[in-house]
Short mmCIF file of C-alpha atoms in Angstrom, two decimals:
data_model
loop_
_atom_site.label_atom_id
_atom_site.label_comp_id
_atom_site.label_asym_id
_atom_site.label_seq_id
_atom_site.Cartn_x
_atom_site.Cartn_y
_atom_site.Cartn_z
CA UNK A 128 34.37 15.57 -192.25
CA UNK A 129 32.13 13.57 -189.93
CA UNK A 130 32.25 10.55 -192.28
CA UNK A 131 35.79 9.66 -191.17
CA UNK A 132 36.15 5.96 -190.36
CA UNK A 133 32.75 5.31 -191.94
CA UNK A 134 31.02 7.52 -189.37
CA UNK A 135 32.10 5.31 -186.45
CA UNK A 136 33.67 8.33 -184.71
CA UNK A 137 30.19 9.72 -184.00
CA UNK A 138 29.31 6.64 -181.93
CA UNK A 139 32.33 6.55 -179.61
CA UNK A 140 32.89 9.00 -176.77
CA UNK A 141 36.53 7.94 -176.38
CA UNK A 142 39.26 9.47 -178.58
CA UNK A 143 40.53 7.18 -181.33
CA UNK A 144 43.59 7.74 -183.56
CA UNK A 145 41.46 6.70 -186.56
CA UNK A 146 39.29 9.77 -185.87
CA UNK A 147 42.11 12.32 -185.82
CA UNK A 148 41.26 15.50 -187.73
CA UNK A 149 44.08 17.80 -186.67
CA UNK A 150 47.26 18.37 -184.70
CA UNK A 151 48.74 21.22 -182.74
CA UNK A 152 50.59 22.48 -179.71
CA UNK A 153 49.27 23.90 -176.43
CA UNK A 154 51.72 26.22 -174.68
CA UNK A 155 51.19 26.86 -170.97
CA UNK A 156 52.97 28.51 -168.06
CA UNK A 157 53.21 26.31 -164.92
CA UNK A 158 53.12 27.84 -161.46
CA UNK A 159 55.41 26.22 -158.90
CA UNK A 160 54.97 27.40 -155.32
CA UNK A 161 52.95 30.29 -156.71
CA UNK A 162 55.74 31.45 -159.04
CA UNK A 163 55.56 31.22 -162.85
CA UNK A 164 58.02 28.82 -164.43
CA UNK A 165 59.27 28.54 -168.01
CA UNK A 166 56.60 27.93 -170.64
CA UNK A 167 56.01 24.32 -171.64
CA UNK A 168 54.70 23.15 -175.04
CA UNK A 169 52.55 20.05 -175.17
CA UNK A 170 51.80 18.27 -178.48
CA UNK A 171 48.12 17.57 -179.01
CA UNK A 172 45.84 15.90 -181.52
CA UNK A 173 42.22 16.72 -182.23
CA UNK A 174 39.93 13.69 -182.50
CA UNK A 175 36.27 13.48 -183.48
CA UNK A 176 34.09 11.81 -180.84
CA UNK A 177 30.38 11.31 -180.24
CA UNK A 178 28.26 14.48 -179.90
CA UNK A 179 28.49 15.71 -176.27
CA UNK A 180 25.01 17.28 -176.37
CA UNK A 181 21.78 16.78 -178.34
CA UNK A 182 21.86 18.78 -181.53
CA UNK A 183 25.66 18.71 -181.87
CA UNK A 184 27.20 17.49 -185.10
CA UNK A 185 30.05 15.83 -183.18
CA UNK A 186 32.47 16.33 -180.32
CA UNK A 187 36.12 17.36 -180.64
CA UNK A 188 38.52 15.90 -178.06
CA UNK A 189 41.94 17.43 -177.35
CA UNK A 190 44.43 14.63 -176.65
CA UNK A 191 47.68 15.85 -175.08
CA UNK A 192 50.93 13.87 -174.91
CA UNK A 193 52.70 14.43 -171.59
CA UNK A 194 56.18 15.85 -172.33
CA UNK A 195 57.71 13.87 -169.43
CA UNK A 196 55.92 10.51 -169.47
CA UNK A 197 54.96 10.45 -173.17
CA UNK A 198 51.47 9.19 -172.21
CA UNK A 199 48.52 10.67 -174.14
CA UNK A 200 45.41 11.76 -172.24
CA UNK A 201 42.33 13.79 -173.04
CA UNK A 202 42.65 17.44 -172.07
CA UNK A 203 39.33 18.42 -170.48
CA UNK A 204 35.99 17.49 -171.98
CA UNK A 205 35.26 17.38 -175.73
CA UNK A 206 34.25 20.56 -177.51
CA UNK A 207 30.80 20.92 -179.05
CA UNK A 208 30.73 21.08 -182.87
CA UNK A 209 27.53 22.71 -184.11
CA UNK A 210 26.18 23.84 -187.47
CA UNK A 211 24.08 27.00 -187.71
CA UNK A 212 21.03 27.51 -189.90
CA UNK A 213 23.33 29.32 -192.36
CA UNK A 214 25.75 26.39 -192.47
CA UNK A 215 28.47 27.98 -190.31
CA UNK A 216 30.50 25.58 -188.16
CA UNK A 217 31.33 26.47 -184.54
CA UNK A 218 33.52 24.65 -182.00
CA UNK A 219 33.09 25.47 -178.32
CA UNK A 220 35.49 24.15 -175.65
CA UNK A 221 34.32 24.40 -172.04
CA UNK A 222 36.30 24.06 -168.79
CA UNK A 223 39.78 23.95 -170.32
CA UNK A 224 41.90 22.63 -167.42
CA UNK A 225 43.92 25.04 -165.27
CA UNK A 226 46.07 22.21 -163.89
CA UNK A 227 48.26 19.63 -165.61
CA UNK A 228 50.63 16.86 -164.39
CA UNK A 229 53.70 18.30 -166.10
CA UNK A 230 56.39 17.06 -163.68
CA UNK A 231 54.78 13.84 -162.55
CA UNK A 232 51.46 12.44 -161.34
CA UNK A 233 50.75 15.50 -159.20
CA UNK A 234 48.91 18.25 -161.10
CA UNK A 235 50.35 21.74 -160.97
CA UNK A 236 48.49 24.99 -161.75
CA UNK A 237 48.93 26.24 -165.30
CA UNK A 238 47.86 29.18 -167.44
CA UNK A 239 47.26 28.34 -171.10
CA UNK A 240 49.07 30.92 -173.22
CA UNK A 241 48.53 29.67 -176.75
CA UNK A 242 46.70 26.99 -178.72
CA UNK A 243 48.17 26.39 -182.17
CA UNK A 244 46.15 24.02 -184.33
CA UNK A 245 46.20 22.67 -187.86
CA UNK A 246 43.06 20.93 -189.09
CA UNK A 247 43.39 18.67 -192.12
CA UNK A 248 39.88 17.23 -192.35
CA UNK A 249 37.99 20.44 -193.04
CA UNK A 250 36.13 21.26 -196.23
CA UNK A 251 36.88 24.74 -197.61
CA UNK A 252 33.95 26.99 -198.52
CA UNK A 253 33.02 27.34 -202.18
CA UNK A 254 32.25 31.02 -201.72
CA UNK A 255 35.12 33.51 -202.08
CA UNK A 256 33.75 36.72 -200.53
CA UNK A 257 35.39 40.09 -201.01
CA UNK A 258 36.26 41.52 -198.56
CA UNK A 259 37.32 38.30 -196.87
CA UNK A 260 35.10 36.64 -194.30
CA UNK A 261 36.21 36.83 -190.69
CA UNK A 262 37.36 33.80 -188.75
CA UNK A 263 36.28 34.57 -185.19
CA UNK A 264 37.26 33.36 -181.73
CA UNK A 265 35.97 34.28 -178.29
CA UNK A 266 37.61 33.26 -175.02
CA UNK A 267 37.30 33.94 -171.32
CA UNK A 268 39.60 33.03 -168.43
CA UNK A 269 39.40 31.79 -164.87
CA UNK A 270 40.43 35.27 -163.69
CA UNK A 271 37.95 37.13 -165.92
CA UNK A 272 34.70 35.48 -167.08
CA UNK A 273 34.01 38.26 -169.60
CA UNK A 274 34.45 36.85 -173.13
CA UNK A 275 37.14 38.59 -175.20
CA UNK A 276 36.62 38.41 -179.00
CA UNK A 277 39.20 38.37 -181.75
CA UNK A 278 39.08 37.71 -185.47
CA UNK A 279 41.24 37.41 -188.57
CA UNK A 280 40.45 37.44 -192.29
CA UNK A 281 39.92 34.06 -193.95
CA UNK A 282 41.00 34.61 -197.53
CA UNK A 283 39.53 32.04 -199.92
CA UNK A 284 40.40 31.91 -203.61
CA UNK A 285 39.82 29.63 -206.58
CA UNK A 286 36.04 29.32 -206.26
CA UNK A 287 35.42 30.22 -209.91
CA UNK A 288 37.67 27.37 -211.08
CA UNK A 289 35.64 24.68 -209.29
CA UNK A 290 33.52 22.34 -211.40
CA UNK A 291 29.81 23.09 -211.20
CA UNK A 292 27.39 20.70 -212.85
CA UNK A 293 24.30 19.87 -210.75
CA UNK A 294 22.10 17.19 -212.35
CA UNK A 295 18.30 17.13 -212.06
CA UNK A 296 16.00 14.15 -212.46
CA UNK A 297 12.22 14.21 -211.96
CA UNK A 298 9.26 11.87 -211.89
CA UNK A 299 5.49 12.31 -211.44
CA UNK A 300 2.67 9.88 -210.68
CA UNK A 301 -1.03 10.72 -210.99
CA UNK A 302 -3.40 9.25 -208.43
CA UNK A 303 -5.87 6.78 -209.93
CA UNK A 304 -8.93 8.37 -208.31
CA UNK A 305 -8.25 12.10 -208.69
CA UNK A 306 -6.11 14.66 -210.49
CA UNK A 307 -3.50 14.99 -207.75
CA UNK A 308 0.12 14.24 -208.70
CA UNK A 309 2.99 12.96 -206.58
CA UNK A 310 6.23 14.64 -207.70
CA UNK A 311 9.82 13.70 -206.91
CA UNK A 312 12.80 15.86 -207.85
CA UNK A 313 16.37 14.75 -207.29
CA UNK A 314 19.41 17.07 -207.56
CA UNK A 315 22.81 15.37 -207.47
CA UNK A 316 26.38 16.71 -207.44
CA UNK A 317 29.91 15.36 -207.12
CA UNK A 318 31.81 15.90 -203.87
CA UNK A 319 34.36 18.35 -205.29
CA UNK A 320 31.92 20.74 -206.96
CA UNK A 321 30.92 24.25 -205.95
CA UNK A 322 27.57 24.34 -204.15
CA UNK A 323 24.47 26.19 -205.28
CA UNK A 324 23.46 29.42 -203.59
CA UNK A 325 20.30 29.67 -205.71
CA UNK A 326 18.29 26.78 -207.14
CA UNK A 327 15.29 27.13 -209.46
CA UNK A 328 12.98 24.23 -210.36
CA UNK A 329 10.45 24.65 -213.17
CA UNK A 330 7.67 22.36 -214.38
CA UNK A 331 5.78 22.94 -217.64
CA UNK A 332 2.39 24.50 -216.94
CA UNK A 333 0.83 22.39 -219.70
CA UNK A 334 1.72 19.23 -217.73
CA UNK A 335 1.36 20.25 -214.07
CA UNK A 336 -0.46 23.09 -212.33
CA UNK A 337 -0.85 24.14 -208.69
CA UNK A 338 -3.81 22.37 -207.10
CA UNK A 339 -5.60 25.52 -205.95
CA UNK A 340 -8.72 23.64 -204.85
CA UNK A 341 -6.75 21.44 -202.47
CA UNK A 342 -4.82 24.41 -201.10
CA UNK A 343 -8.01 26.30 -200.29
CA UNK A 344 -10.13 23.40 -199.00
CA UNK A 345 -7.39 21.30 -197.44
CA UNK A 346 -5.77 23.96 -195.30
CA UNK A 347 -2.33 23.28 -196.74
CA UNK A 348 -1.04 26.84 -196.25
CA UNK A 349 1.14 27.09 -193.17
CA UNK A 350 2.15 30.32 -191.46
CA UNK A 351 5.10 28.86 -189.56
CA UNK A 352 6.41 25.28 -189.99
CA UNK A 353 7.13 25.12 -186.25
CA UNK A 354 3.38 25.22 -185.50
CA UNK A 355 1.97 21.80 -184.59
CA UNK A 356 -1.12 22.51 -186.71
CA UNK A 357 0.87 22.77 -189.95
CA UNK A 358 0.36 19.98 -192.46
CA UNK A 359 3.26 18.64 -194.46
CA UNK A 360 2.91 18.39 -198.24
CA UNK A 361 5.85 16.02 -198.61
CA UNK A 362 9.25 14.96 -197.38
CA UNK A 363 12.88 15.51 -198.26
CA UNK A 364 16.09 13.54 -197.91
CA UNK A 365 19.66 14.76 -198.25
CA UNK A 366 23.03 13.04 -198.25
CA UNK A 367 26.37 14.77 -197.83
CA UNK A 368 29.89 13.44 -198.41
CA UNK A 369 30.76 14.92 -195.01
CA UNK A 370 28.08 13.12 -192.96
CA UNK A 371 27.50 9.36 -192.71
CA UNK A 372 23.72 9.42 -192.34
CA UNK A 373 20.86 10.49 -194.58
CA UNK A 374 19.09 13.63 -193.39
CA UNK A 375 15.30 13.48 -193.49
CA UNK A 376 13.27 16.70 -193.64
CA UNK A 377 9.70 17.88 -194.01
CA UNK A 378 8.14 20.02 -196.74
CA UNK A 379 5.48 22.69 -196.09
CA UNK A 380 3.47 25.10 -198.21
CA UNK A 381 3.95 28.56 -196.72
CA UNK A 382 3.29 32.15 -197.75
CA UNK A 383 -0.10 33.21 -199.12
CA UNK A 384 -2.46 32.21 -201.92
CA UNK A 385 -1.14 35.04 -204.08
CA UNK A 386 2.52 34.45 -203.18
CA UNK A 387 3.00 30.85 -202.03
CA UNK A 388 6.32 29.35 -201.03
CA UNK A 389 7.72 25.89 -200.42
CA UNK A 390 9.69 25.47 -197.19
CA UNK A 391 11.93 22.48 -196.44
CA UNK A 392 13.09 21.99 -192.84
CA UNK A 393 15.69 19.59 -191.45
CA UNK A 394 16.25 18.66 -187.79
CA UNK A 395 19.58 18.95 -185.91
CA UNK A 396 22.47 18.53 -186.31
CA UNK A 397 21.69 20.34 -189.59
CA UNK A 398 18.80 22.51 -188.45
CA UNK A 399 18.47 24.08 -191.88
CA UNK A 400 15.46 25.76 -193.47
CA UNK A 401 15.28 26.14 -197.25
CA UNK A 402 12.73 28.68 -198.50
CA UNK A 403 11.59 28.66 -202.11
CA UNK A 404 9.31 31.33 -203.55
CA UNK A 405 6.76 30.05 -206.08
CA UNK A 406 6.08 31.95 -209.31
CA UNK A 407 2.58 30.87 -210.32
CA UNK A 408 2.91 32.38 -213.81
CA UNK A 409 5.97 30.27 -214.72
CA UNK A 410 5.41 27.28 -212.40
CA UNK A 411 8.86 27.88 -210.94
CA UNK A 412 10.09 27.52 -207.37
CA UNK A 413 13.31 29.41 -206.59
CA UNK A 414 15.34 28.68 -203.46
CA UNK A 415 17.74 31.49 -202.52
CA UNK A 416 20.28 31.76 -199.72
CA UNK A 417 21.02 28.02 -199.77
CA UNK A 418 23.78 27.30 -197.20
CA UNK A 419 27.26 26.45 -198.48
CA UNK A 420 27.10 22.76 -197.53
CA UNK A 421 28.04 19.99 -199.98
CA UNK A 422 25.11 17.73 -200.86
CA UNK A 423 25.65 14.67 -203.02
CA UNK A 424 21.90 14.14 -203.29
CA UNK A 425 18.91 16.34 -202.40
CA UNK A 426 15.54 14.73 -203.03
CA UNK A 427 12.17 16.42 -202.51
CA UNK A 428 9.00 14.33 -202.71
CA UNK A 429 5.60 16.05 -202.81
CA UNK A 430 2.72 13.78 -201.84
CA UNK A 431 -0.07 12.90 -204.28
CA UNK A 432 -3.75 12.24 -203.71
CA UNK A 433 -6.68 14.66 -203.50
CA UNK A 434 -4.67 17.02 -201.22
CA UNK A 435 -1.64 17.12 -203.51
CA UNK A 436 0.05 20.46 -204.11
CA UNK A 437 0.04 19.84 -207.89
CA UNK A 438 -2.54 18.40 -210.28
CA UNK A 439 -2.75 17.39 -213.95
CA UNK A 440 -5.44 17.05 -216.60
CA UNK A 441 -3.32 14.53 -218.57
CA UNK A 442 -3.96 16.58 -221.73
CA UNK A 443 -0.16 16.96 -221.98
CA UNK A 444 1.38 14.19 -219.87
CA UNK A 445 5.03 14.68 -220.89
CA UNK A 446 7.44 17.56 -220.56
CA UNK A 447 10.74 18.80 -219.23
CA UNK A 448 11.52 19.80 -215.69
CA UNK A 449 14.27 22.43 -215.74
CA UNK A 450 16.78 22.98 -212.97
CA UNK A 451 18.65 26.30 -212.94
CA UNK A 452 21.56 26.69 -210.55
CA UNK A 453 23.77 29.61 -209.48
CA UNK A 454 26.89 29.05 -207.37
CA UNK A 455 27.51 30.67 -203.99
CA UNK A 456 29.52 33.53 -205.55
CA UNK A 457 27.02 33.96 -208.39
CA UNK A 458 29.67 33.51 -211.10
CA UNK A 459 29.03 29.85 -212.02
CA UNK A 460 25.75 28.97 -213.72
CA UNK A 461 24.31 25.60 -214.71
CA UNK A 462 21.07 24.25 -216.14
CA UNK A 463 19.78 20.68 -216.28
CA UNK A 464 16.75 19.40 -218.20
CA UNK A 465 14.93 16.35 -216.84
CA UNK A 466 12.42 14.75 -219.23
CA UNK A 467 9.53 13.10 -217.42
CA UNK A 468 6.10 11.65 -218.12
CA UNK A 469 3.24 11.65 -215.62
CA UNK A 470 2.63 7.99 -214.84
CA UNK A 471 -1.03 7.03 -214.54
CA UNK A 472 -2.24 9.15 -217.48
CA UNK A 473 -3.99 7.36 -220.38
CA UNK A 474 -1.29 6.26 -222.86
CA UNK A 475 -3.23 7.58 -225.87
CA UNK A 476 -2.51 11.19 -224.87
CA UNK A 477 1.31 10.94 -224.86
CA UNK A 478 3.19 13.14 -227.31
CA UNK A 479 6.76 14.06 -228.16
CA UNK A 480 9.69 11.99 -229.50
CA UNK A 481 13.42 11.95 -229.78
CA UNK A 482 14.34 14.47 -227.13
CA UNK A 483 11.93 17.15 -228.36
CA UNK A 484 9.35 17.03 -225.59
CA UNK A 485 5.93 18.68 -225.55
CA UNK A 486 5.35 21.23 -222.85
CA UNK A 487 9.00 22.11 -222.29
CA UNK A 488 9.68 25.34 -220.47
CA UNK A 489 12.39 27.93 -220.87
CA UNK A 490 15.08 28.04 -218.25
CA UNK A 491 14.33 30.57 -215.47
CA UNK A 492 16.74 32.96 -213.78
CA UNK A 493 17.99 34.40 -217.10
CA UNK A 494 20.13 31.35 -217.90
CA UNK A 495 20.95 29.98 -221.35
CA UNK A 496 18.97 26.84 -222.10
CA UNK A 497 19.21 23.79 -224.29
CA UNK A 498 15.80 24.26 -225.91
CA UNK A 499 15.93 21.11 -228.06
CA UNK A 500 18.27 18.20 -228.67
CA UNK A 501 18.06 15.20 -231.01
CA UNK A 502 20.32 12.22 -231.66
CA UNK A 503 19.56 10.12 -234.74
CA UNK A 504 21.01 7.51 -237.10
CA UNK A 505 22.50 5.19 -234.49
CA UNK A 506 20.89 2.03 -235.91
CA UNK A 507 22.27 2.80 -239.39
CA UNK A 508 25.75 3.72 -238.22
CA UNK A 509 25.26 7.32 -239.36
CA UNK A 510 25.01 9.29 -236.10
CA UNK A 511 23.87 12.91 -236.17
CA UNK A 512 23.22 15.42 -233.38
CA UNK A 513 21.15 18.61 -233.41
CA UNK A 514 21.31 21.13 -230.55
CA UNK A 515 19.27 24.32 -230.21
CA UNK A 516 20.67 26.81 -227.71
CA UNK A 517 18.87 29.94 -226.56
CA UNK A 518 20.29 32.74 -224.42
CA UNK A 519 18.37 33.28 -221.20
CA UNK A 520 15.74 35.93 -220.76
CA UNK A 521 17.53 39.27 -220.49
CA UNK A 522 20.87 37.45 -220.30
CA UNK A 523 24.06 38.01 -222.35
CA UNK A 524 24.23 36.27 -225.73
CA UNK A 525 26.00 33.01 -226.52
CA UNK A 526 29.69 33.21 -227.38
CA UNK A 527 31.27 29.72 -227.26
CA UNK A 528 29.96 26.17 -226.89
CA UNK A 529 31.97 23.15 -225.67
CA UNK A 530 30.43 19.77 -226.57
CA UNK A 531 31.73 16.44 -225.23
CA UNK A 532 30.03 13.39 -226.75
CA UNK A 533 28.13 10.60 -224.99
CA UNK A 534 29.95 7.29 -224.62
CA UNK A 535 30.06 5.39 -227.91
CA UNK A 536 30.43 8.50 -230.09
CA UNK A 537 33.68 10.24 -231.08
CA UNK A 538 34.62 13.12 -233.33
CA UNK A 539 36.29 12.36 -236.68
CA UNK A 540 38.95 14.44 -238.43
CA UNK A 541 39.33 14.22 -242.20
CA UNK A 542 42.59 14.75 -244.12
CA UNK A 543 42.16 17.62 -246.58
CA UNK A 544 45.22 19.03 -248.39
CA UNK A 545 47.50 17.16 -245.96
CA UNK A 546 45.75 18.69 -242.98
CA UNK A 547 43.45 17.00 -240.47
CA UNK A 548 40.29 19.07 -240.14
CA UNK A 549 36.84 18.62 -238.69
CA UNK A 550 34.02 18.78 -241.22
CA UNK A 551 30.29 18.32 -240.97
CA UNK A 552 29.73 20.91 -238.22
CA UNK A 553 27.36 23.74 -239.16
CA UNK A 554 25.26 26.35 -237.39
CA UNK A 555 22.04 28.19 -238.09
CA UNK A 556 20.96 31.53 -236.63
CA UNK A 557 24.68 32.06 -235.86
CA UNK A 558 27.99 31.97 -237.68
CA UNK A 559 30.94 29.80 -236.65
CA UNK A 560 34.31 31.55 -236.43
CA UNK A 561 36.45 28.57 -235.40
CA UNK A 562 36.34 24.89 -234.41
CA UNK A 563 38.80 23.13 -232.12
CA UNK A 564 39.09 19.65 -230.61
CA UNK A 565 40.66 19.21 -227.18
CA UNK A 566 40.50 16.03 -225.08
CA UNK A 567 37.45 14.80 -226.96
CA UNK A 568 35.55 18.08 -226.62
CA UNK A 569 34.47 20.20 -229.56
CA UNK A 570 34.92 23.91 -228.91
CA UNK A 571 32.79 26.13 -231.15
CA UNK A 572 33.52 29.87 -231.15
CA UNK A 573 30.84 32.02 -232.76
CA UNK A 574 31.78 34.90 -235.05
CA UNK A 575 29.43 37.20 -233.13
CA UNK A 576 27.48 36.59 -229.89
CA UNK A 577 24.08 35.15 -230.76
CA UNK A 578 20.70 34.94 -229.04
CA UNK A 579 20.00 31.56 -230.68
CA UNK A 580 22.29 28.92 -232.16
CA UNK A 581 21.22 25.67 -233.85
CA UNK A 582 24.32 23.44 -233.89
CA UNK A 583 24.24 20.54 -236.39
CA UNK A 584 26.74 17.66 -236.19
CA UNK A 585 26.37 15.55 -239.34
CA UNK A 586 27.53 11.91 -239.80
CA UNK A 587 30.74 13.26 -241.39
CA UNK A 588 31.75 14.71 -238.03
CA UNK A 589 30.89 11.69 -235.88
CA UNK A 590 31.92 8.05 -235.54
CA UNK A 591 29.85 5.44 -233.72
CA UNK A 592 31.43 2.47 -231.99
CA UNK A 593 30.33 -1.03 -232.97
CA UNK A 594 29.02 -1.62 -229.45
CA UNK A 595 26.72 1.41 -229.48
CA UNK A 596 25.42 0.54 -232.95
CA UNK A 597 24.74 -3.04 -231.85
CA UNK A 598 22.81 -1.86 -228.77
CA UNK A 599 20.89 0.67 -230.89
CA UNK A 600 19.84 -2.03 -233.36
CA UNK A 601 18.61 -4.16 -230.47
CA UNK A 602 16.71 -1.13 -229.09
CA UNK A 603 18.72 -1.17 -225.87
CA UNK A 604 19.73 2.50 -226.01
CA UNK A 605 17.01 4.39 -224.17
CA UNK A 606 18.63 7.66 -223.14
CA UNK A 607 21.95 9.33 -223.88
CA UNK A 608 23.02 12.25 -221.69
CA UNK A 609 24.42 15.36 -223.33
CA UNK A 610 26.46 17.83 -221.25
CA UNK A 611 27.43 21.17 -222.79
CA UNK A 612 29.41 24.12 -221.47
CA UNK A 613 28.26 27.49 -222.81
CA UNK A 614 30.15 30.75 -222.35
CA UNK A 615 28.26 34.02 -222.73
CA UNK A 616 29.51 37.29 -224.16
CA UNK A 617 30.25 38.52 -220.61
CA UNK A 618 32.37 35.47 -219.76
CA UNK A 619 29.82 33.56 -217.67
CA UNK A 620 30.21 29.79 -218.00
CA UNK A 621 27.04 27.69 -217.83
CA UNK A 622 26.77 23.90 -217.85
CA UNK A 623 23.68 22.44 -219.58
CA UNK A 624 22.61 18.80 -219.42
CA UNK A 625 19.85 16.87 -221.11
CA UNK A 626 18.93 13.20 -221.38
CA UNK A 627 17.92 12.48 -225.00
CA UNK A 628 16.03 9.49 -226.40
CA UNK A 629 17.70 8.63 -229.74
CA UNK A 630 15.61 8.56 -232.89
CA UNK A 631 15.74 5.61 -235.26
#
């Protein structure tokens, strides 16, 4: 966690107790008059310091407390903390001292026998591989410069129980003098969530299309982003809960005309490259092999103008961008719909109301999707919700649906024959076996797995707060966000989100 102490640790080369990330013990054998003495254990702390070399994430200082004088002092130079292109973290200590002032100010020769360390400011991976990943170490000595490797299994469990709910937002702006469109996508996540190993972003072909003319005439295709001749098609920014600064990257169009790709590169200390293959038939870009690094916000902005990568005719200016996400282990799935309208198109061509948006696309990657959602009756105090769920292409059918309500709406139980029951919940294209309320969430279990389910929540099932009704009457409620959890017949759990504009 390089954000300790607000990131101040990365600006100071001197160890600071506020930057402590671990503790341990170094055991060494002293040599007195050439003869080995009894082993001595020295308590140490590990403190983050400024990066020792360009490209390092940070430095790691070993601060030892002298067992005789009780005075702490740095043991050798700081280790280099680096992050690989795959997101792996490495710590390299150089020139570990072979002398130490154990019995007084005079240094005596020592041989380090053991370094025991406990780090308490590390973030665990969100991938639980089987067999376990190997935690590796390599060390040499003053007597033998040949590195000797060793490793041990790092068993990680509990990945499937992590929350996983990436949220997508999107915007598009058409240039006033041409058909080019500037596009911005923004994927956000909470700090404690699992990270995505695969991310798919889809735009409706009726709204946006690849700008083939600009690609051919503008020389946008790039063979290797490291070439100085490559043109960028946009920029990217990323923020992580583990790093105090925003990372700024560049976006390139790579691949070929028949099989284009979008490549996002970031400079050190996170020298990462994200490669996304573009499916021209579905207008989908799929990034695979995304490193297991937590990102609170990942924004990609594609430039507009005549050399823009995408263009529009404005015939259908509104639609849904769809984000499809698969966790590092592949067992957690999520989908997020982001309604957007291309700014700069003539207003007379706009279509679509109430959360049912023209030009919407089906979710890629075989995920279930929230094909349509409406919220109505808020101004009259008779709220109703309609949700149409569709199983993904070639994916298992829908089995259960968990529905929390937006703020201002609650479920209502009615007393029938001395029992409190929930009424006003029906389904089409599927049959409901059971309903249950738990912590404000409605759990719907279908009688049989279904390919499509239209869930209807009537005013009998819902209650609207006075505050929400007041805001609705004053037309202050623009969008309400719905978040659903869908479980398929094979046990996969998928989170779906959609921002819905309420109907009158």
